Amino acid sequence: MAKKKHIIDFPEGRGRYWYLFWIGKVKYDKQRKVDFYFYNKIMPDESWYNNIDYNNWVIKTVPVSFLSEYGIGSLYDAKEEKLLPISHDNSYNFTMPDSYYMTQNKFPLIGNEYFIKNSSQIIDNSFKYLKVFGKNKFKKNRCILISPYTILQYLFFYNDKLINKAFSGELLSGFKLDNIKTYSGLDHDIGKKIGELHYDASKLTKQEAIILAPFFFIKDEKGTKFLQSIYSHIHESFFNRLKNEGTTYLNISWEFKNYNLGATGKEMYTLDSEGKRVDYLLAYRITNFIFLDKQPYTVDEIRLFPFNAKNSTKDRKNHDPIDVMRPSIPETEGLSLSLTKDTANNSPAGEVINEKLRNPFYIPVTIIKREKQKEAYNVAYQNKDNENNDVTREVENLLEFADTVRENVKNLIITIGNFEYFREVIKILRENYFDGLPNFNVREFSKSEIPLPIQFVEIGHQNKYVYFVEFGNGIIGVFNKELFLRIPAENLFLLGSEFNDYENEIKGTSKILWSYIKNQYSRDYIAKGIVIQLGAKHDRPRKDDGNITNKEELITKAASRTAKKLYETRIINNIL
């Protein structure tokens, strides 16, 4: 694993490794900081007893941005100055039908000799945590204890800047929350409910806006309360203290319900008042979170409009903007209205962001581009009852460069979400290839079976199986077990959890996930009896493909090319 950017200095110890047992209180010392509790560890393996020096533990007070890389259970190699991978072997899942609030009861592990020394002084009654019961793949039950830090590290505390913005109250100030709109879609979006949200591009990046946007459309405003609570609790705790000094545990509003959550961590136990053993799991990481409601949102799709962008017209206030009519709201397939020759191009008005891009809620989020000259115009929207030629005539009456605009308006760009495209590919495989062949079966795994932000499909023929996996990035992964044996769903879940970890390894690089897995980990998987094959890239819909202009037909034709490639090069060669 690559070296991490947040380096910590440690004293000499019997071992070169330092184990993060606990994340403590937030404090203010010129900046927001947080306490990390480390034990010295002799060996990096998973052995517990005689491997940790319980007499050598240190508290490191570090900036809150360190939470992007360090979580409870992190193992730091002081010699190499890097974090080591965390095992996800102890993985538990639970389903929560009703709201389960953060509890403030005495933390159950206080007093455990293998937990923190002096834990009763370190964890006071201000600490609130999530306490639930879950099972692992062996149907073993445990009480799972989840810190607020652990929840946030899954949702968006993997981003340094978002962490700092959360603690300074800038998450919500980056959006115009008083200007949220919802409306019914038109044309291709008939039947959809669209949510429109404006964000300040000078405060939030595109990725940050995409990560946060779904929270504002969760039903009953529970997502908004969640985001507000991160800062409000800290602010409230420090408000009346001299120079904003003091310490407090992070607290969050957790009112979500009807969801599935998976966690991995360290198994521990305590004895109750009657001497009976009680088993716990101290959660290190959340491995998956998914709402089980078919529609947990107030909308079907979110569209983000940036303002205060660097490329906005700087002198808008110095001239009278021109009134322009646009066809409804700029769509994902939208019409690009470039208003000068300098900005004329063939790019769509909507910039579709990967469905899986740090969006654990799986709702399409689209950023609508604001080009340099567009903010020099007051843009009004009209119902798209007219054809493109009518729109062209409206613009033609206003602009000097009508010919350029007309060509751009007519240039229809087809886009489609990656998971939707993958489902279309599988549908075509069923209908065009498998229906006419005996002994073929296709199994698409549901989110309840494999609660991960990826999609697995099993293709079987006469007791031989090959597997496809869609990550939402436009590359379909292909793999199989040795001798093409069947892989149980629980094993696919473990594989998927590993794939998610590898995605974190390449975060911020130009590497392609499936190619990275194949190049870096093929040998490891062969040792486990898994063969990683070449992936298959989505064949995207092409404009005017064979004189076809209908969106659905263009998508079907593109998906057919991908299905044909999968059938001829991944299925026939393997299981036929």
Coordinates of C-alpha atoms in Angstrom, one line a residue:
M1 CA 0.0 0.0 0.0
A2 CA 1.3 3.5 -0.8
K3 CA 2.6 5.7 1.9
K4 CA 0.0 8.0 3.5
K5 CA 0.3 11.7 3.7
H6 CA -0.5 12.1 7.4
I7 CA 2.7 11.0 9.2
I8 CA 2.9 10.7 13.0
D9 CA 6.0 10.6 15.1
F10 CA 6.2 7.8 17.8
P11 CA 8.6 7.0 20.6
E12 CA 10.7 3.9 20.6
G13 CA 8.9 0.7 21.5
R14 CA 9.3 -3.0 21.6
G15 CA 7.5 -3.2 18.3
R16 CA 7.7 -0.9 15.3
Y17 CA 3.9 -0.8 14.9
W18 CA 1.3 1.4 16.6
Y19 CA -2.3 0.3 16.9
L20 CA -5.0 3.0 17.1
F21 CA -7.4 1.7 19.8
W22 CA -9.6 4.8 20.3
I23 CA -10.4 8.2 18.8
G24 CA -11.1 10.6 21.7
K25 CA -12.4 14.1 22.1
V26 CA -12.2 17.1 19.8
K27 CA -10.4 20.1 21.1
Y28 CA -9.4 23.6 20.0
D29 CA -5.8 24.5 20.0
K30 CA -5.4 27.2 17.3
Q31 CA -7.2 24.7 15.1
R32 CA -9.6 21.8 15.6
K33 CA -7.7 18.7 16.8
V34 CA -8.6 15.2 18.0
D35 CA -7.0 12.7 20.4
F36 CA -5.7 9.4 19.0
Y37 CA -4.9 6.6 21.5
F38 CA -2.2 4.2 20.3
Y39 CA -0.8 1.0 21.8
N40 CA 2.6 -0.3 20.7
K41 CA 2.3 -3.6 18.7
I42 CA 5.1 -6.1 18.2
M43 CA 4.0 -7.8 15.0
P44 CA 1.6 -6.6 12.2
D45 CA -0.4 -9.8 12.1
E46 CA -3.9 -10.3 13.6
S47 CA -2.7 -12.1 16.7
W48 CA -3.9 -10.2 19.8
Y49 CA -2.4 -11.7 23.0
N50 CA 1.4 -11.3 23.7
N51 CA 1.5 -9.0 20.6
I52 CA 0.5 -5.7 22.2
D53 CA 2.5 -3.9 24.8
Y54 CA -0.2 -2.7 27.1
N55 CA 2.3 -0.7 29.2
N56 CA 3.4 1.4 26.2
W57 CA 0.5 3.6 25.0
V58 CA 0.5 7.2 23.8
I59 CA -2.0 9.9 23.1
K60 CA -1.4 11.8 19.9
T61 CA -3.3 15.1 19.4
V62 CA -3.5 15.7 15.7
P63 CA -5.5 18.0 13.3
V64 CA -9.0 16.6 12.6
S65 CA -7.9 16.2 8.9
F66 CA -6.0 13.1 10.0
L67 CA -9.5 11.4 10.3
S68 CA -9.4 11.0 6.6
E69 CA -6.8 8.2 6.9
Y70 CA -6.8 7.0 10.6
G71 CA -9.7 5.1 12.0
I72 CA -10.1 2.9 15.1
G73 CA -8.1 -0.2 14.3
S74 CA -5.5 1.5 12.1
L75 CA -2.0 0.0 12.2
Y76 CA 0.9 2.3 11.6
D77 CA 4.4 1.2 10.6
A78 CA 6.6 3.7 12.3
K79 CA 9.7 2.6 10.4
E80 CA 8.2 2.8 7.0
E81 CA 5.9 5.8 8.0
K82 CA 2.8 4.3 6.5
L83 CA -0.5 2.7 7.4
L84 CA -1.0 -1.0 6.8
P85 CA -4.2 -2.6 5.4
I86 CA -6.9 -3.5 7.8
S87 CA -8.4 -7.0 7.7
H88 CA -12.1 -7.3 7.0
D89 CA -12.4 -10.9 8.2
N90 CA -14.7 -10.0 11.2
S91 CA -17.6 -8.6 9.1
Y92 CA -21.1 -8.3 10.6
N93 CA -24.3 -7.1 9.0
F94 CA -27.5 -5.9 10.5
T95 CA -30.8 -4.5 9.2
M96 CA -32.5 -1.6 11.0
P97 CA -36.2 -1.3 10.2
D98 CA -36.9 1.6 12.6
S99 CA -34.9 4.6 13.7
Y100 CA -32.1 3.7 16.1
Y101 CA -30.7 6.8 17.9
M102 CA -27.2 7.3 19.3
T103 CA -27.1 6.0 22.9
Q104 CA -25.5 7.8 25.8
N105 CA -25.3 4.8 28.2
K106 CA -22.0 3.9 29.8
F107 CA -19.8 2.5 27.1
P108 CA -19.8 -1.4 27.5
L109 CA -16.0 -1.9 27.0
I110 CA -15.0 0.4 29.9
G111 CA -13.0 -1.7 32.3
N112 CA -12.0 -4.4 29.8
E113 CA -8.4 -5.2 30.3
Y114 CA -7.7 -5.4 26.5
F115 CA -9.3 -2.0 25.8
I116 CA -7.9 1.4 26.8
K117 CA -6.1 1.8 30.1
N118 CA -8.1 4.2 32.4
S119 CA -11.0 4.0 30.0
S120 CA -13.5 5.3 32.6
Q121 CA -11.6 8.6 32.7
I122 CA -11.2 8.8 28.9
I123 CA -14.8 7.9 27.9
D124 CA -17.2 9.9 29.9
N125 CA -21.0 10.2 29.7
S126 CA -20.8 12.8 26.9
F127 CA -19.8 10.0 24.4
K128 CA -22.8 8.8 22.3
Y129 CA -22.5 5.8 20.0
L130 CA -24.6 3.4 17.9
K131 CA -25.4 0.1 19.6
V132 CA -27.0 -2.6 17.4
F133 CA -27.0 -6.4 17.0
G134 CA -25.7 -8.1 13.9
K135 CA -24.6 -11.4 12.5
N136 CA -21.5 -12.5 10.5
K137 CA -21.4 -15.1 7.7
F138 CA -21.3 -17.9 10.3
K139 CA -24.6 -16.6 11.8
K140 CA -22.7 -15.6 14.9
N141 CA -24.5 -12.8 16.9
R142 CA -22.7 -9.9 18.5
C143 CA -23.5 -6.5 19.9
I144 CA -21.9 -4.0 17.5
L145 CA -20.6 -0.7 19.0
I146 CA -20.1 2.1 16.4
S147 CA -18.4 5.4 17.1
P148 CA -19.7 8.6 15.3
Y149 CA -16.2 8.9 13.8
T150 CA -16.6 5.5 12.2
I151 CA -19.9 6.4 10.6
L152 CA -18.6 9.7 9.3
Q153 CA -15.4 8.1 7.9
Y154 CA -17.6 6.0 5.7
L155 CA -19.9 8.7 4.5
F156 CA -17.4 11.5 3.7
F157 CA -14.6 11.9 6.3
Y158 CA -12.2 10.3 3.8
N159 CA -11.8 13.8 2.4
D160 CA -9.5 16.2 4.3
K161 CA -11.2 19.4 3.1
L162 CA -14.7 18.1 3.9
I163 CA -13.6 17.2 7.4
N164 CA -12.4 20.7 8.0
K165 CA -15.5 22.2 6.5
A166 CA -17.7 20.0 8.6
F167 CA -16.0 21.2 11.8
S168 CA -16.1 24.8 10.8
G169 CA -19.8 24.8 9.7
E170 CA -19.2 25.3 6.0
L171 CA -20.9 22.2 4.7
L172 CA -24.4 23.8 4.6
S173 CA -23.2 27.3 3.8
G174 CA -21.9 26.0 0.5
F175 CA -25.5 25.5 -0.7
K176 CA -28.5 27.7 -1.3
L177 CA -30.8 25.7 0.9
D178 CA -33.6 28.3 0.7
N179 CA -33.7 27.8 -3.0
I180 CA -34.2 24.0 -3.3
K181 CA -36.7 23.1 -6.0
T182 CA -38.5 20.0 -7.1
Y183 CA -40.5 19.6 -10.2
S184 CA -41.7 16.9 -12.6
G185 CA -39.5 15.9 -15.5
L186 CA -40.4 16.5 -19.1
D187 CA -39.7 14.7 -22.4
H188 CA -37.2 11.9 -21.6
D189 CA -37.7 12.5 -17.9
I190 CA -41.5 12.1 -17.8
G191 CA -42.4 10.2 -14.7
K192 CA -39.3 11.4 -12.8
K193 CA -39.3 13.9 -10.0
I194 CA -36.2 16.2 -10.3
G195 CA -34.5 18.0 -7.4
E196 CA -32.6 21.2 -8.1
L197 CA -29.9 22.5 -5.8
H198 CA -27.5 25.4 -6.3
Y199 CA -24.0 25.2 -4.7
D200 CA -21.2 27.8 -4.3
A201 CA -18.4 26.7 -6.6
S202 CA -16.0 29.0 -4.6
K203 CA -16.7 26.9 -1.4
L204 CA -17.3 23.4 -2.7
T205 CA -15.7 21.3 -5.4
K206 CA -17.8 19.3 -7.8
Q207 CA -17.0 16.1 -6.0
E208 CA -17.8 17.6 -2.6
A209 CA -21.2 18.9 -3.9
I210 CA -22.0 15.5 -5.3
I211 CA -21.1 13.7 -2.0
L212 CA -23.3 16.0 0.0
A213 CA -26.3 16.6 -2.3
P214 CA -28.2 13.4 -1.5
F215 CA -28.5 14.2 2.2
F216 CA -30.7 17.2 1.4
F217 CA -33.3 15.1 -0.4
I218 CA -33.7 12.2 2.1
K219 CA -37.3 12.1 3.4
D220 CA -38.3 14.0 6.5
E221 CA -35.1 16.1 6.3
K222 CA -33.2 13.5 8.3
G223 CA -30.1 14.0 6.1
T224 CA -30.1 17.7 6.6
K225 CA -30.3 17.3 10.3
F226 CA -27.4 14.8 10.2
L227 CA -25.2 17.3 8.4
Q228 CA -26.2 20.2 10.7
S229 CA -25.5 18.1 13.8
I230 CA -21.8 17.6 13.1
Y231 CA -21.0 21.3 13.6
S232 CA -23.8 22.4 15.8
H233 CA -22.8 20.0 18.6
I234 CA -19.1 21.1 18.5
H235 CA -20.1 24.8 18.3
E236 CA -22.6 24.5 21.2
S237 CA -20.0 22.7 23.4
F238 CA -17.4 25.4 22.9
F239 CA -19.6 28.5 22.6
N240 CA -19.3 30.0 26.0
R241 CA -15.7 28.9 26.7
L242 CA -12.8 31.3 26.8
K243 CA -11.1 31.6 23.4
N244 CA -13.3 28.7 22.2
E245 CA -11.2 26.3 24.2
G246 CA -12.4 23.0 25.6
T247 CA -12.9 19.3 24.7
T248 CA -15.9 17.3 23.6
Y249 CA -16.8 14.1 21.9
L250 CA -18.2 14.4 18.4
N251 CA -21.9 13.8 18.3
I252 CA -24.3 13.4 15.4
S253 CA -28.0 13.2 14.7
W254 CA -28.7 9.6 13.5
E255 CA -32.4 9.2 12.7
F256 CA -32.3 7.1 9.6
K257 CA -34.4 3.9 9.4
N258 CA -35.0 0.9 7.2
Y259 CA -31.3 0.4 6.1
N260 CA -28.7 -2.3 6.0
L261 CA -25.3 -1.7 7.5
G262 CA -22.2 -3.8 7.5
A263 CA -19.2 -3.3 9.8
T264 CA -15.9 -5.0 10.5
G265 CA -13.9 -4.7 13.7
K266 CA -12.4 -6.4 16.7
E267 CA -14.3 -9.0 18.7
M268 CA -14.2 -8.5 22.4
Y269 CA -16.3 -9.4 25.4
T270 CA -17.2 -8.3 28.9
L271 CA -18.9 -10.0 31.9
D272 CA -22.3 -8.7 33.1
S273 CA -23.3 -8.2 36.8
E274 CA -24.1 -11.9 37.0
G275 CA -20.8 -13.0 35.5
K276 CA -22.3 -13.9 32.1
R277 CA -20.3 -13.3 29.0
V278 CA -21.5 -10.6 26.6
D279 CA -20.0 -10.5 23.1
Y280 CA -19.2 -7.2 21.4
L281 CA -17.7 -6.0 18.1
L282 CA -15.8 -2.7 18.3
A283 CA -16.4 -1.4 14.8
Y284 CA -13.3 -0.3 12.9
R285 CA -14.9 0.3 9.5
I286 CA -18.3 0.4 7.9
T287 CA -18.2 -1.8 4.8
N288 CA -21.6 -0.9 3.4
F289 CA -24.6 1.2 4.0
I290 CA -27.8 1.0 1.9
F291 CA -31.4 2.2 2.3
L292 CA -33.9 -0.7 1.9
D293 CA -36.7 1.6 0.9
K294 CA -37.3 1.6 -2.9
Q295 CA -37.4 5.4 -2.8
P296 CA -35.9 6.9 0.4
Y297 CA -35.8 10.3 -1.3
T298 CA -38.2 13.0 -2.1
V299 CA -36.9 13.0 -5.8
D300 CA -35.6 10.5 -8.4
E301 CA -32.7 12.5 -9.6
I302 CA -30.6 15.5 -8.3
R303 CA -29.3 18.3 -10.6
L304 CA -26.6 20.6 -9.2
F305 CA -26.1 24.1 -10.5
P306 CA -22.9 25.8 -9.6
F307 CA -22.6 29.6 -8.9
N308 CA -19.6 31.8 -8.2
A309 CA -17.6 29.6 -10.5
K310 CA -14.1 30.8 -11.5
N311 CA -15.2 30.8 -15.2
S312 CA -18.4 32.8 -14.6
T313 CA -18.7 36.2 -16.2
K314 CA -16.8 38.6 -13.9
D315 CA -18.5 41.8 -14.9
R316 CA -22.1 40.7 -15.0
K317 CA -23.1 43.6 -12.7
N318 CA -21.7 46.1 -15.2
H319 CA -24.1 45.3 -18.0
D320 CA -27.7 44.5 -18.6
P321 CA -28.0 40.7 -19.1
I322 CA -29.7 39.5 -22.2
D323 CA -32.9 37.4 -21.7
V324 CA -32.6 33.9 -23.2
M325 CA -35.1 31.1 -23.4
R326 CA -33.9 27.5 -22.8
P327 CA -35.8 24.2 -23.3
S328 CA -37.0 23.3 -19.8
I329 CA -34.1 22.4 -17.4
P330 CA -30.7 21.5 -19.0
E331 CA -31.0 17.7 -19.2
T332 CA -28.5 14.9 -18.8
E333 CA -28.8 14.5 -22.5
G334 CA -29.2 18.2 -22.7
L335 CA -28.8 20.8 -25.4
S336 CA -25.6 22.7 -25.3
L337 CA -26.4 26.4 -26.0
S338 CA -23.0 27.9 -26.5
L339 CA -23.5 31.6 -26.9
T340 CA -20.3 32.7 -28.8
K341 CA -18.0 31.2 -31.3
D342 CA -15.3 31.1 -28.7
T343 CA -17.3 28.8 -26.5
A344 CA -19.0 26.7 -29.2
N345 CA -18.3 23.0 -28.8
N346 CA -20.1 19.7 -28.9
S347 CA -20.1 18.9 -25.2
P348 CA -23.5 18.3 -23.5
A349 CA -24.9 20.8 -21.1
G350 CA -25.1 18.2 -18.4
E351 CA -22.0 16.7 -16.9
V352 CA -22.9 13.2 -15.6
I353 CA -20.9 12.1 -12.6
N354 CA -20.2 8.4 -11.8
E355 CA -23.2 7.1 -9.8
K356 CA -20.8 5.4 -7.4
L357 CA -18.5 8.4 -6.9
R358 CA -18.6 8.4 -3.1
N359 CA -22.4 8.4 -3.1
P360 CA -23.4 5.5 -0.8
F361 CA -27.1 6.4 -1.4
Y362 CA -27.2 5.4 -5.1
I363 CA -29.2 8.3 -6.5
P364 CA -28.2 9.9 -9.8
V365 CA -26.5 13.3 -9.3
T366 CA -25.8 15.5 -12.3
I367 CA -23.8 18.8 -12.4
I368 CA -25.2 21.2 -15.0
K369 CA -22.3 23.1 -16.4
R370 CA -22.1 26.9 -16.3
E371 CA -19.9 28.0 -19.2
K372 CA -18.0 31.4 -19.2
Q373 CA -20.6 33.4 -21.1
K374 CA -23.8 31.8 -19.8
E375 CA -23.8 34.0 -16.6
A376 CA -24.0 37.1 -18.9
Y377 CA -27.6 36.0 -19.7
N378 CA -30.8 35.8 -17.7
V379 CA -31.8 32.2 -18.6
A380 CA -35.5 31.5 -18.4
Y381 CA -37.0 28.0 -18.9
Q382 CA -39.9 26.9 -21.0
N383 CA -41.7 23.6 -21.3
K384 CA -40.2 21.5 -24.0
D385 CA -43.3 21.2 -26.2
N386 CA -41.4 22.4 -29.2
E387 CA -38.9 20.6 -31.3
N388 CA -35.2 21.5 -31.5
N389 CA -35.9 23.7 -34.6
D390 CA -38.2 25.9 -32.5
V391 CA -35.6 26.3 -29.9
T392 CA -33.1 27.2 -32.5
R393 CA -35.4 29.9 -33.9
E394 CA -35.8 31.4 -30.4
V395 CA -32.0 31.7 -30.0
E396 CA -31.5 32.8 -33.6
N397 CA -33.5 36.0 -32.9
L398 CA -31.1 36.9 -30.1
L399 CA -27.6 36.0 -31.1
E400 CA -25.2 37.2 -33.7
F401 CA -23.7 33.7 -34.1
A402 CA -27.0 31.9 -34.9
D403 CA -25.4 29.4 -37.3
T404 CA -23.0 28.1 -34.7
V405 CA -25.7 27.9 -32.0
R406 CA -28.1 26.1 -34.4
E407 CA -25.6 23.4 -35.1
N408 CA -24.8 23.0 -31.5
V409 CA -28.5 22.7 -30.5
K410 CA -29.1 20.0 -33.0
N411 CA -26.1 18.0 -31.6
L412 CA -27.8 15.5 -29.3
I413 CA -25.5 13.8 -26.9
I414 CA -26.8 10.5 -25.3
T415 CA -25.7 9.7 -21.8
I416 CA -26.9 6.9 -19.4
G417 CA -26.0 5.9 -15.9
N418 CA -23.4 3.1 -15.7
F419 CA -25.6 0.8 -13.6
E420 CA -28.6 1.3 -15.8
Y421 CA -26.4 0.6 -18.8
F422 CA -25.1 -2.6 -17.2
R423 CA -28.7 -3.8 -16.5
E424 CA -29.5 -3.2 -20.2
V425 CA -26.4 -5.3 -21.2
I426 CA -27.6 -8.2 -19.0
K427 CA -31.1 -7.9 -20.4
I428 CA -29.8 -8.2 -23.9
L429 CA -27.6 -11.2 -23.0
R430 CA -30.8 -12.9 -21.6
E431 CA -33.0 -12.1 -24.6
N432 CA -30.6 -12.4 -27.5
Y433 CA -28.2 -15.1 -26.4
F434 CA -29.4 -17.3 -23.6
D435 CA -33.1 -17.7 -24.3
G436 CA -32.3 -19.9 -27.3
L437 CA -29.7 -22.0 -25.6
P438 CA -30.5 -24.7 -23.0
N439 CA -29.1 -24.9 -19.5
F440 CA -28.2 -21.2 -19.3
N441 CA -29.2 -19.2 -16.2
V442 CA -28.5 -15.6 -15.1
R443 CA -28.7 -14.4 -11.5
E444 CA -28.6 -10.8 -10.6
F445 CA -27.8 -10.3 -6.9
S446 CA -30.0 -7.8 -5.0
K447 CA -28.8 -5.2 -2.5
S448 CA -30.3 -7.3 0.3
E449 CA -28.1 -10.3 -0.8
I450 CA -24.9 -8.3 -1.3
P451 CA -25.3 -4.9 0.4
L452 CA -22.5 -3.1 -1.4
P453 CA -22.3 -0.2 -3.9
I454 CA -21.6 -2.5 -6.7
Q455 CA -23.6 -5.0 -8.8
F456 CA -22.8 -8.7 -9.3
V457 CA -24.2 -11.0 -12.0
E458 CA -23.7 -14.7 -12.2
I459 CA -23.8 -16.4 -15.6
G460 CA -24.2 -20.2 -15.4
H461 CA -24.2 -23.1 -17.9
Q462 CA -24.2 -26.7 -16.9
N463 CA -22.6 -26.2 -13.5
K464 CA -20.0 -23.8 -14.8
Y465 CA -20.1 -20.1 -13.8
V466 CA -18.5 -16.8 -14.7
Y467 CA -19.1 -13.5 -12.8
F468 CA -19.5 -9.9 -13.9
V469 CA -19.2 -7.0 -11.6
E470 CA -20.2 -3.4 -12.3
F471 CA -18.6 -0.6 -10.2
G472 CA -20.3 2.3 -11.8
N473 CA -17.2 3.5 -13.6
G474 CA -17.8 2.2 -17.1
I475 CA -15.7 -1.0 -16.8
I476 CA -17.3 -4.4 -16.3
G477 CA -15.1 -6.7 -14.2
V478 CA -15.0 -10.4 -15.1
F479 CA -13.8 -13.2 -12.9
N480 CA -14.4 -16.8 -12.0
K481 CA -13.5 -19.5 -9.5
E482 CA -11.0 -22.2 -10.5
L483 CA -12.8 -24.9 -12.6
F484 CA -15.6 -22.4 -13.0
L485 CA -17.2 -23.5 -9.8
R486 CA -20.1 -21.5 -8.2
I487 CA -19.2 -18.8 -5.7
P488 CA -21.7 -18.4 -2.8
A489 CA -23.2 -15.0 -2.2
E490 CA -21.4 -14.5 1.1
N491 CA -18.1 -15.0 -0.6
L492 CA -19.0 -12.5 -3.3
F493 CA -19.8 -10.1 -0.6
L494 CA -16.3 -10.5 0.9
L495 CA -14.8 -10.1 -2.6
G496 CA -16.8 -7.0 -3.1
S497 CA -15.6 -5.5 0.2
E498 CA -12.0 -6.1 -1.0
F499 CA -12.7 -4.5 -4.3
N500 CA -14.0 -1.4 -2.4
D501 CA -10.7 -1.3 -0.4
Y502 CA -8.7 -1.3 -3.6
E503 CA -10.7 1.6 -4.9
N504 CA -9.5 3.6 -1.9
E505 CA -5.9 2.7 -2.7
I506 CA -6.2 4.3 -6.2
K507 CA -8.2 7.3 -5.0
G508 CA -6.7 10.5 -6.5
T509 CA -4.8 8.6 -9.2
S510 CA -5.6 8.0 -12.9
K511 CA -5.6 4.3 -12.5
I512 CA -8.6 2.2 -13.6
L513 CA -10.0 0.0 -10.8
W514 CA -10.4 -3.3 -12.6
S515 CA -7.0 -3.0 -14.4
Y516 CA -5.4 -2.2 -11.0
I517 CA -7.0 -5.2 -9.4
K518 CA -5.9 -7.5 -12.3
N519 CA -2.3 -6.1 -12.4
Q520 CA -1.7 -5.9 -8.6
Y521 CA -3.7 -8.7 -7.1
S522 CA -4.1 -11.4 -9.7
R523 CA -1.5 -13.6 -8.1
D524 CA -3.1 -13.2 -4.6
Y525 CA -6.5 -14.2 -6.0
I526 CA -5.1 -17.2 -7.9
A527 CA -3.8 -18.3 -4.5
K528 CA -7.4 -18.0 -3.2
G529 CA -8.8 -19.9 -6.2
I530 CA -10.1 -16.9 -8.0
V531 CA -9.2 -15.9 -11.6
I532 CA -9.3 -12.2 -12.5
Q533 CA -10.0 -11.8 -16.2
L534 CA -9.8 -8.8 -18.5
G535 CA -12.6 -6.3 -17.9
A536 CA -15.0 -5.1 -20.6
K537 CA -15.4 -1.4 -21.3
H538 CA -18.9 0.0 -21.9
D539 CA -19.5 0.8 -25.5
R540 CA -21.2 4.2 -25.1
P541 CA -24.1 5.3 -27.3
R542 CA -22.9 7.1 -30.4
K543 CA -24.6 10.1 -32.0
D544 CA -26.6 9.3 -35.1
D545 CA -25.4 5.7 -34.9
G546 CA -26.4 4.2 -38.3
N547 CA -28.9 7.1 -38.8
I548 CA -30.6 6.2 -35.6
T549 CA -31.6 9.2 -33.5
N550 CA -34.0 7.7 -30.9
K551 CA -32.4 7.7 -27.5
E552 CA -33.7 4.3 -26.5
E553 CA -32.6 2.7 -29.7
L554 CA -29.1 4.3 -29.5
I555 CA -28.7 2.9 -25.9
T556 CA -29.9 -0.6 -27.0
K557 CA -27.5 -0.7 -29.9
A558 CA -24.5 0.4 -27.7
A559 CA -25.4 -2.2 -25.0
S560 CA -25.8 -4.8 -27.7
R561 CA -22.2 -4.3 -28.8
T562 CA -21.0 -4.7 -25.2
A563 CA -23.2 -7.8 -24.7
K564 CA -21.9 -9.4 -27.9
K565 CA -18.3 -8.7 -26.7
L566 CA -19.0 -10.3 -23.3
Y567 CA -20.7 -13.3 -24.9
E568 CA -18.1 -14.0 -27.5
T569 CA -14.9 -13.3 -25.5
R570 CA -15.9 -14.0 -21.9
I571 CA -18.7 -16.6 -21.9
I572 CA -18.1 -18.8 -25.0
N573 CA -14.4 -19.1 -24.2
N574 CA -15.0 -20.0 -20.6
I575 CA -18.2 -22.0 -19.9
L576 CA -19.4 -23.3 -23.3

